[in-house]
Short mmCIF file of C-alpha atoms in Angstrom, two decimals:
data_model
loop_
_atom_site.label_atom_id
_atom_site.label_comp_id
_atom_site.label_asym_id
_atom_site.label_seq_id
_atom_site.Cartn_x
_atom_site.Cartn_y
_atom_site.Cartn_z
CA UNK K 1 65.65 51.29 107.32
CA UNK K 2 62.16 52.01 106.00
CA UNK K 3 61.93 54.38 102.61
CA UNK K 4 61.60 57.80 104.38
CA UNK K 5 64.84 57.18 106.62
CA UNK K 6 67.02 56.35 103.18
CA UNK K 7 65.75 59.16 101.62
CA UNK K 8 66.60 61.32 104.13
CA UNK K 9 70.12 59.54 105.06
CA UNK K 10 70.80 60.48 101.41
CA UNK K 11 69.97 63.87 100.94
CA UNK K 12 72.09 64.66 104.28
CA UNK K 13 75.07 62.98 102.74
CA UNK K 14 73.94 65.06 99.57
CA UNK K 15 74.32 68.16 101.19
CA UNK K 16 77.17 67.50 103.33
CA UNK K 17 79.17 66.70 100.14
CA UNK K 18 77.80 69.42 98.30
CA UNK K 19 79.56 71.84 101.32
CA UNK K 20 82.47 70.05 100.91
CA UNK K 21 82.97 70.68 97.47
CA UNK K 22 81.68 73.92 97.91
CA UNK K 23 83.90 74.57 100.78
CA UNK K 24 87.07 73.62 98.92
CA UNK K 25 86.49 76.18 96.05
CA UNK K 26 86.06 79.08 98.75
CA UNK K 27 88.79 81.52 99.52
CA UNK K 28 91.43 80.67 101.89
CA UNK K 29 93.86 83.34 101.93
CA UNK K 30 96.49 81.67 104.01
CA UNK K 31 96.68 79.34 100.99
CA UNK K 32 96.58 82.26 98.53
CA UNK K 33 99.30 84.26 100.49
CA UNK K 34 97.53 87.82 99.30
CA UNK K 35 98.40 89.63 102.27
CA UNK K 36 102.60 89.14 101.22
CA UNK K 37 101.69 90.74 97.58
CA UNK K 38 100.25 93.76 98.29
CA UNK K 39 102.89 96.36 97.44
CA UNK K 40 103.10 99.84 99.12
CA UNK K 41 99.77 98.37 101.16
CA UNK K 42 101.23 95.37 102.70
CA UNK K 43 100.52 95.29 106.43
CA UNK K 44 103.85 95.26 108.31
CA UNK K 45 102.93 92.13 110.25
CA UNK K 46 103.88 90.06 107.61
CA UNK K 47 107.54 91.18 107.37
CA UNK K 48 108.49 92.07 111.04
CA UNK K 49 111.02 90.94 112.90
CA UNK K 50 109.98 89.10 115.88
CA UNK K 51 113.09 88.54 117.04
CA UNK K 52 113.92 91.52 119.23
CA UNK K 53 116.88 90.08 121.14
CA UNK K 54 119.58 92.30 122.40
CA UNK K 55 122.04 93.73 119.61
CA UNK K 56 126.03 92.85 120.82
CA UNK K 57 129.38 92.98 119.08
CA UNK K 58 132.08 92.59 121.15
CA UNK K 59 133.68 95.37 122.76
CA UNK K 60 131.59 97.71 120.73
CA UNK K 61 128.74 100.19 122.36
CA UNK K 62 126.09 101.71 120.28
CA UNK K 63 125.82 105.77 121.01
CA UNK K 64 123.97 107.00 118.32
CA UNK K 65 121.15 106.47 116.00
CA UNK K 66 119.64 107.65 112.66
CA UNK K 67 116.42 106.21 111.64
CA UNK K 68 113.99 106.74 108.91
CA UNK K 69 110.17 105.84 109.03
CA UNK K 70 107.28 105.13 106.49
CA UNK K 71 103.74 106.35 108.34
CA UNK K 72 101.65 102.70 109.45
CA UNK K 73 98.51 101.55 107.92
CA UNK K 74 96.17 104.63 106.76
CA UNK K 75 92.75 105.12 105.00
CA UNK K 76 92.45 105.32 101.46
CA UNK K 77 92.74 109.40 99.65
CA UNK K 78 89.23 110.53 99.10
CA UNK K 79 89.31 109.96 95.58
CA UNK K 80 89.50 105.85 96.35
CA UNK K 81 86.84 106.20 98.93
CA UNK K 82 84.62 108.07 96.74
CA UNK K 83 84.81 105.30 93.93
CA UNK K 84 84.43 102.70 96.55
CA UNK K 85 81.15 103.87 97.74
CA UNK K 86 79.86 104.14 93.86
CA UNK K 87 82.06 101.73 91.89
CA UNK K 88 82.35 99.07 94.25
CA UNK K 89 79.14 98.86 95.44
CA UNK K 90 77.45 98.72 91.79
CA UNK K 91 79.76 95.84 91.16
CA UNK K 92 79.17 94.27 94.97
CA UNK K 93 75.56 93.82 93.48
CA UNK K 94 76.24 92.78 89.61
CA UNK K 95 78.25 90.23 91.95
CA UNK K 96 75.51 88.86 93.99
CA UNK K 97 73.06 88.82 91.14
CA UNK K 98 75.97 86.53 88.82
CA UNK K 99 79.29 86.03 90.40
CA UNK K 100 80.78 82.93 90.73
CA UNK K 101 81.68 82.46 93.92
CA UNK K 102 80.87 80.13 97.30
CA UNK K 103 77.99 80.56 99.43
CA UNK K 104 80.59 81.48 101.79
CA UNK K 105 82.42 84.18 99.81
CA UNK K 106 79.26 85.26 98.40
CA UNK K 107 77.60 86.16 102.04
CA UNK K 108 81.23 88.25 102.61
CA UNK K 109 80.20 90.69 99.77
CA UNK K 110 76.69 90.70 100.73
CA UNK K 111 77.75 91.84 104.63
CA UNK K 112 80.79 94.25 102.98
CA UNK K 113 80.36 98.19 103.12
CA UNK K 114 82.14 100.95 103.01
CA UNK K 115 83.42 101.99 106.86
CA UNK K 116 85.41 104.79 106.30
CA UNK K 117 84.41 108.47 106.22
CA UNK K 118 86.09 110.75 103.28
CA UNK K 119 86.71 113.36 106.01
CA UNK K 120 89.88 111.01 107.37
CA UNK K 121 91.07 110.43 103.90
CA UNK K 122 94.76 109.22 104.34
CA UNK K 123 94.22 109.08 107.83
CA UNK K 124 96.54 106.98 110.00
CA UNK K 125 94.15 103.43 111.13
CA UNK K 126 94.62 101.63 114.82
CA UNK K 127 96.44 98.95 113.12
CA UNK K 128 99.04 101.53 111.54
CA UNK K 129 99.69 102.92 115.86
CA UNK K 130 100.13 99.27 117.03
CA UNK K 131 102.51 98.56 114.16
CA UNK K 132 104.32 101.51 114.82
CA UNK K 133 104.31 101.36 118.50
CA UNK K 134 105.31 97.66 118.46
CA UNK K 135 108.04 98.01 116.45
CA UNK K 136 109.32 101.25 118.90
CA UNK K 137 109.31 98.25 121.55
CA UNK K 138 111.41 95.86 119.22
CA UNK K 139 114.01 98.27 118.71
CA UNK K 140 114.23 99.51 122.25
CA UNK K 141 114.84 95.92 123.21
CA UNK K 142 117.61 95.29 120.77
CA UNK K 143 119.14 98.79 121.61
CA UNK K 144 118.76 99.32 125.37
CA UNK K 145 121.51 101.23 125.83
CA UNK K 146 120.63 103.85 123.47
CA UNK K 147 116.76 104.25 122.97
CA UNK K 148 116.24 104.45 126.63
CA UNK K 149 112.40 104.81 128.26
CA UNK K 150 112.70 108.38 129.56
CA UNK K 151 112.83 110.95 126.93
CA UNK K 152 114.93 113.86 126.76
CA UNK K 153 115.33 116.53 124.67
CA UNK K 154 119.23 116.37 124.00
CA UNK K 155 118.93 112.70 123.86
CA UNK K 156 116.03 112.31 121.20
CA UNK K 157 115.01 113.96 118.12
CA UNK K 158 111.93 113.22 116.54
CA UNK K 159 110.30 115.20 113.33
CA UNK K 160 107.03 114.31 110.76
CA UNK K 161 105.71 115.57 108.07
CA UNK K 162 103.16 118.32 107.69
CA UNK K 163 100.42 114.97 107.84
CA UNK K 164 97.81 113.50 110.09
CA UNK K 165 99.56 109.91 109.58
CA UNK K 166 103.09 110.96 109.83
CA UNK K 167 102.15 112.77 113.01
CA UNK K 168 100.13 109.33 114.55
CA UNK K 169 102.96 107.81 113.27
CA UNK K 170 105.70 109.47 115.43
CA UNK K 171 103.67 109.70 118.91
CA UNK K 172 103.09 106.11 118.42
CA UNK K 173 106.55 105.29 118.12
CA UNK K 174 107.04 107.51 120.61
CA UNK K 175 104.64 105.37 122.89
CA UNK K 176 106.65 102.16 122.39
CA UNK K 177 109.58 104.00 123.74
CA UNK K 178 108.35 105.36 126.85
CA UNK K 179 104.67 104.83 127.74
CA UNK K 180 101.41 106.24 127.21
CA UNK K 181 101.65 108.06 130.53
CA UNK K 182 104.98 109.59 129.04
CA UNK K 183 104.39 110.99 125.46
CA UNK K 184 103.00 114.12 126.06
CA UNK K 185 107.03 114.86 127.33
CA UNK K 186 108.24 114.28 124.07
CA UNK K 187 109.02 117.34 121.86
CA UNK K 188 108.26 117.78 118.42
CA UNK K 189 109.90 120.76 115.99
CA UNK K 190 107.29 122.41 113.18
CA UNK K 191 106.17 119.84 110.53
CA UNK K 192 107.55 121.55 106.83
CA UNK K 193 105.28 121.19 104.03
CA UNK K 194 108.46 121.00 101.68
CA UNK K 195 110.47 119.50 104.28
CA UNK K 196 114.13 118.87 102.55
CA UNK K 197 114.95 116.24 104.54
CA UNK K 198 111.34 114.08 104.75
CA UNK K 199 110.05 115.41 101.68
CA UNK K 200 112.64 116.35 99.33
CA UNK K 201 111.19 115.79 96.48
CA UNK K 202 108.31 118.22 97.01
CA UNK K 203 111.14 120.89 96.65
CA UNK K 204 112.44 119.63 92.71
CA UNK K 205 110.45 120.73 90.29
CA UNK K 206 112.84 118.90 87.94
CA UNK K 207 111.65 115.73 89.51
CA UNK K 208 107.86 116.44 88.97
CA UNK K 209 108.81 117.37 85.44
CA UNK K 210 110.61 114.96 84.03
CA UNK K 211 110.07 111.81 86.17
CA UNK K 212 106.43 112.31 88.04
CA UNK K 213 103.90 113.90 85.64
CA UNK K 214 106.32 112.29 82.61
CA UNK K 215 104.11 110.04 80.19
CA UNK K 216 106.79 108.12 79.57
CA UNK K 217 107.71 107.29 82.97
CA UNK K 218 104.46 105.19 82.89
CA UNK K 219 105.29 103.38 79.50
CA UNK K 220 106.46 99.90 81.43
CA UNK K 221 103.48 100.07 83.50
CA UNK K 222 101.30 100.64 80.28
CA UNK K 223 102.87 97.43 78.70
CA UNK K 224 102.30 95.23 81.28
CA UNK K 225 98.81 96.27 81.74
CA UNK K 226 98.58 95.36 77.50
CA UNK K 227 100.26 92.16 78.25
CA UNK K 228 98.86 88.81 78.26
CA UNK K 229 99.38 88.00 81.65
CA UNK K 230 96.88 90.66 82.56
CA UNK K 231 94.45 90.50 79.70
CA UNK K 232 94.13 87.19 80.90
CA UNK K 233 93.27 87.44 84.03
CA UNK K 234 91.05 90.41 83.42
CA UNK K 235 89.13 87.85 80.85
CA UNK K 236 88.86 85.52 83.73
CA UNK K 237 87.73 88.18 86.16
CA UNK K 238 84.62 89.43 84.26
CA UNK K 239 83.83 85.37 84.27
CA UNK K 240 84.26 85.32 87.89
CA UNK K 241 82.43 88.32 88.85
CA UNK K 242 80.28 88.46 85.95
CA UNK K 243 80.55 91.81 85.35
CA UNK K 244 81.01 92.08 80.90
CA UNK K 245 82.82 95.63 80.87
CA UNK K 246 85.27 95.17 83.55
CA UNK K 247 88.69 97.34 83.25
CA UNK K 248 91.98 97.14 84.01
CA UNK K 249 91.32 100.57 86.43
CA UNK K 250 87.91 98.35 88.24
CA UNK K 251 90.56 95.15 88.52
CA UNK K 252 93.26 97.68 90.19
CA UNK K 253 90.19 99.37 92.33
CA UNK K 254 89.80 95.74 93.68
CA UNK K 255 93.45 94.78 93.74
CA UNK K 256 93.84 98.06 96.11
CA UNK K 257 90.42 97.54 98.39
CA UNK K 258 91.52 94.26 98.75
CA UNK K 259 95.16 95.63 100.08
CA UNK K 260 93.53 98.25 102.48
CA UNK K 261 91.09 96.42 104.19
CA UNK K 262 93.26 93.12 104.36
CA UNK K 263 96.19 95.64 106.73
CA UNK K 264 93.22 97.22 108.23
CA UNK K 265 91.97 94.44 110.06
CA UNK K 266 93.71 90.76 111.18
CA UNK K 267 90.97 89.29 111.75
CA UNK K 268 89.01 90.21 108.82
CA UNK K 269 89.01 88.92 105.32
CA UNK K 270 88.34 91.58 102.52
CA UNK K 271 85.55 89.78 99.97
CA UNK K 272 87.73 92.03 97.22
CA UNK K 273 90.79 89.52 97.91
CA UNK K 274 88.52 86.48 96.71
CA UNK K 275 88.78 87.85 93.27
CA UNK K 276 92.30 86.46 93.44
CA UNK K 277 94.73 83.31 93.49
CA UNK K 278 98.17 83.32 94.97
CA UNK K 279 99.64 83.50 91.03
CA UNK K 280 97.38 86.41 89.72
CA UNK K 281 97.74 88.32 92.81
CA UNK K 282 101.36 88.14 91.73
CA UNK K 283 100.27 90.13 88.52
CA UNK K 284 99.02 93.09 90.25
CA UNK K 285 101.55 93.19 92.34
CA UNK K 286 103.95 92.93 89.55
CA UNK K 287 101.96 96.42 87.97
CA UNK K 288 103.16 98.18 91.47
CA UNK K 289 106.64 97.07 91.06
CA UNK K 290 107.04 98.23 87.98
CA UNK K 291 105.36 101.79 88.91
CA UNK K 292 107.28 102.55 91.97
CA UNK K 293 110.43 101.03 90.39
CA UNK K 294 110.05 104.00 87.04
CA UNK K 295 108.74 106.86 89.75
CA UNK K 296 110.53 106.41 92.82
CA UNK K 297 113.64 103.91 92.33
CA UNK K 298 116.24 103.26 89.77
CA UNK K 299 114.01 104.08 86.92
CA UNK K 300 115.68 107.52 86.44
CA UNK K 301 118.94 109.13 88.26
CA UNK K 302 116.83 112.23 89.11
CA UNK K 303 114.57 110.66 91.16
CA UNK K 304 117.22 109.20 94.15
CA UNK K 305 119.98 111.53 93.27
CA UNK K 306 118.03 114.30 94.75
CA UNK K 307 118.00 112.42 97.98
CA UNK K 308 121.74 113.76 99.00
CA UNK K 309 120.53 116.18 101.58
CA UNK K 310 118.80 113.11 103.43
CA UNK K 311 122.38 111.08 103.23
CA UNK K 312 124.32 114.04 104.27
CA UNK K 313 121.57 114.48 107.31
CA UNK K 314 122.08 111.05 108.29
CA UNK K 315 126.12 111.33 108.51
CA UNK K 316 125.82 114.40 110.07
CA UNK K 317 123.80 112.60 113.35
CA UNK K 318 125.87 109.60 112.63
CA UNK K 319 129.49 111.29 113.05
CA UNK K 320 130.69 109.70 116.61
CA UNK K 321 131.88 113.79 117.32
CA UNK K 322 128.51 115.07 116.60
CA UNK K 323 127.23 117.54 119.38
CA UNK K 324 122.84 117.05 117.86
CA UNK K 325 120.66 114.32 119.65
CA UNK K 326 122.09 110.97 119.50
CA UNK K 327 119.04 109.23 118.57
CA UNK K 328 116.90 110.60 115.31
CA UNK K 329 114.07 109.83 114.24
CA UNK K 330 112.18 110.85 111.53
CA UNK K 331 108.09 109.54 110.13
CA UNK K 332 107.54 110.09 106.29
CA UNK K 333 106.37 108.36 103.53
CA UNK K 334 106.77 106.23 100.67
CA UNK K 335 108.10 108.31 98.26
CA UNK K 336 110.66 108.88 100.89
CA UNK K 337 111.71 105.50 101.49
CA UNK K 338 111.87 104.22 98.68
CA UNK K 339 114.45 106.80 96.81
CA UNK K 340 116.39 106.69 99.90
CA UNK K 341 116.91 103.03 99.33
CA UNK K 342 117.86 103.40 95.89
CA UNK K 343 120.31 106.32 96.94
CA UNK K 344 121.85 103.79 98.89
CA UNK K 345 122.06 101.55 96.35
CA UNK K 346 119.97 98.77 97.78
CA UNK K 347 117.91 96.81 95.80
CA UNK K 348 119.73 97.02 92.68
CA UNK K 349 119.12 94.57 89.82
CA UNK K 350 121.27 94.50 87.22
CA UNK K 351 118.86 94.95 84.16
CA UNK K 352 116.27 97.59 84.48
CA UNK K 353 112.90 96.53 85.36
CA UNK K 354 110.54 95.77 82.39
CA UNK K 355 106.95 94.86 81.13
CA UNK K 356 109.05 91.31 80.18
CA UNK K 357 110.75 91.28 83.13
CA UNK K 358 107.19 89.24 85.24
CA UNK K 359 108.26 86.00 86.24
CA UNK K 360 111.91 86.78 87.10
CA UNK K 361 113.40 87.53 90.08
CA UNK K 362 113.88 90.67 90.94
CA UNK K 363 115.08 92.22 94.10
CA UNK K 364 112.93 95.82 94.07
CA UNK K 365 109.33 94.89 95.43
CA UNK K 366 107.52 97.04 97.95
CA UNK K 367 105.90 94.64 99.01
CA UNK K 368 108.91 93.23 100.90
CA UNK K 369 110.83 96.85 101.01
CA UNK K 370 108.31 99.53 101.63
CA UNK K 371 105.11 97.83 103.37
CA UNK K 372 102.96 100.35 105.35
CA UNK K 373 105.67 101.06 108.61
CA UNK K 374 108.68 100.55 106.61
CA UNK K 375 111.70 101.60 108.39
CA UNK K 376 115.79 101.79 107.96
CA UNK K 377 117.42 102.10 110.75
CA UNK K 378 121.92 103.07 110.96
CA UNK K 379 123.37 102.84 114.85
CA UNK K 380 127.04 104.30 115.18
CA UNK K 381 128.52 101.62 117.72
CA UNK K 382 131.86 102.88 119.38
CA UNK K 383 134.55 100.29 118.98
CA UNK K 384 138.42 99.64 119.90
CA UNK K 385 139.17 99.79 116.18
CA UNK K 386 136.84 102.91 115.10
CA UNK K 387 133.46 103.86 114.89
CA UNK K 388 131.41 101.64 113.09
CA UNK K 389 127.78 101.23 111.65
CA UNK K 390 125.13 98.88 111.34
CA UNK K 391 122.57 99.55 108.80
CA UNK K 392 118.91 97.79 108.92
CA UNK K 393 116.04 97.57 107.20
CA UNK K 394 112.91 96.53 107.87
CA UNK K 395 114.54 95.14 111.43
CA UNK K 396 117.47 93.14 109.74
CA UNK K 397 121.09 94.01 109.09
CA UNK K 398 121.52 94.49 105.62
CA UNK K 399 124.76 95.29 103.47
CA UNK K 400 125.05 98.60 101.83
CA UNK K 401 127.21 98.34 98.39
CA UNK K 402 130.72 99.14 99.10
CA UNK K 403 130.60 97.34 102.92
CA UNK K 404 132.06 94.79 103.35
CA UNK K 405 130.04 90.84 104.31
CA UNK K 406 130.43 91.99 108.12
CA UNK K 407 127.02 93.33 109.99
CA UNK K 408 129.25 96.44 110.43
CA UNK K 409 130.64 98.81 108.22
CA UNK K 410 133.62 101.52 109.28
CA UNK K 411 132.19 104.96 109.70
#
């Protein structure tokens, strides 16, 4: 081999283990799990039930249902748009110019841009139909008997709320059950803006007061976000991404474009998500758990006692002698869902959810319990010894306090 050819024969080898190297400090995010830590954002494919296999108990028959929606994947609010289009993309450049970060992940934030106009702020995505219509078809095939393809008015009962994504939501669903040829059938009552049944909390003032627009509701949050477990990794962010005056509301800004454009799009990986590992991902999501835990769960008694009218709606369609629809089904939102699980007593830790509490276990996290297309779902079965019900969330049976370690629970 003369002089020329080793020199050459080197450098290749060189480069190739140069890309290596470089190639094993890239982002992988099936390594970093991000998509299973993204709170309130998480897309729904991550916790779905693929198992959609007929529902039987013996000598029981399931005549009614009672279910309860969270809208599927959506845009940003305008607000997060707006300070993508600025924020982001000053920083997108700052990154470019110093970040440190893989050819490979580098090239991802010089292709990224903002796709979404501020006119659909909020707006339900195509991911959030398919999740919703997919899961329509997962129920129908566990429940044959009683979500049946041809709708009828005394058999079904949909509602939304007064919004663009509740609305996508619901025809969606509604498309699972019985074809795109068939929705325009399907009959929908007068979305509420203070509906006291999808929205009740729009209609407490108390709520807003005391719990919502309190300071103090917020003090956990503000703790953590003090903490060293975030100082630190906003210290090792501003290395990362070379950007000196970095703050905790630019690292959330991230933490949340990440979240949106990871459920947007299967196929796509957000450059935003490359700012994180599998453990700090764990400390933003640890900020949302603490947030929703203070504003919409068991952080005060206001905020899921006020959910009554929504229980006593769902007995009402429940009760085996009722004469209303037997299957409801109602699309809301977040704040929805998530007092309604704590009304129900779901999710309950025994100590209160702290600032100290990252680290532990702890059984309220939305990204597990309200993911975009969140659902709970009660069937009434009719059985030899009484009615009883089976409660599910998310697509699995799960035990409300006070029932006992059967999948059903007398009426």
């Amino acid at each position: 081999m003369d002089k020329t050819s080793k020199c050459l024969f080197f450098l290749f080898i060189f480069l190739y283990v140069g890309e290596i190297i470089c190639d094993t400090a890239c982002f992988n995010p099936k390594d970093e799990e991000i998509d299973h830590h993204l709170a309130t954002k998480t897309p729904y494919r991550v916790i779905e039930n693929k198992n959609d296999e007929k529902v039987v108990f013996d000598d029981c028959l399931p005549i009614r249902a009672w279910g309860i929606f969270r809208h599927g994947t959506r845009n940003p609010s305008r607000k997060q748009i707006f300070r993508m289009r600025t924020t982001l993309t000053q920083y997108r450049d700052i990154i470019l110019d110093r970040g440190k970060f893989c050819d490979r992940d580098l090239e991802r934030f010089r292709t990224w841009e903002v796709e979404v106009d501020e006119n659909e702020q909020k707006f339900l995505v195509p991911e959030g139909e398919l999740e919703l219509t997919e899961l329509a078809e997962r129920i129908q095939n566990r429940f044959p008997d009683l979500f049946f393809d041809q709708y009828d008015n005394l058999t079904y009962k949909f509602k939304y709320t007064d919004t663009q994504r509740a609305k996508r939501s619901a025809e969606s669903f509604a498309t699972g059950l019985f074809g795109r040829e068939n929705i325009r059938q399907v009959w929908y009552p007068m979305a509420e803006k203070k509906d006291p049944i999808l929205r009740f909390y729009k209609g407490c003032p108390r709520w807003k007061m005391e719990v919502d627009k309190n300071p103090d509701a917020m003090e956990q949050v503000r703790l953590f976000a003090s903490s060293d477990h975030f100082l630190e990794l906003l210290e090792s962010l501003k290395v990362k991404t070379g950007i000196d005056d970095l703050s905790s509301d630019d690292v959330h800004l991230m933490y949340t474009t990440c979240a949106f454009e990871t459920a947007w799009n299967r196929h796509k990986i957000s450059p935003w998500c490359s700012l994180f590992t599998r453990e700090t991902i764990k400390v933003m999501e640890f900020l949302e758990d603490l947030e929703y835990y203070w504003i919409d769960g068991y952080g005060y008694d206001l905020t899921y006692r006020q959910a009554c009218p929504a229980g006593q709606n769902m007995f009402q369609h429940l009760n085996p002698a009722s004469k209303l629809p037997n299957t409801t089904l109602y699309f809301t939102h977040s704040g929805t869902l998530l007092k309604y699980l704590a009304f129900l007593g779901l999710y309950h830790d025994q100590e209160p959810l702290l600032a100290t509490s990252f680290g532990d276990t702890h059984s309220w996290r939305p990204s597990k319990i309200d993911s975009f297309a969140s659902n709970l779902l009660f069937v009434t079965f009719s059985c030899p010894r009484g009615p009883k019900i089976l409660s599910m969330h998310q697509e699995r049976p799960i035990k409300i306090p006070g029932c006992p370690d059967t999948p059903l629970c007398d009426f």
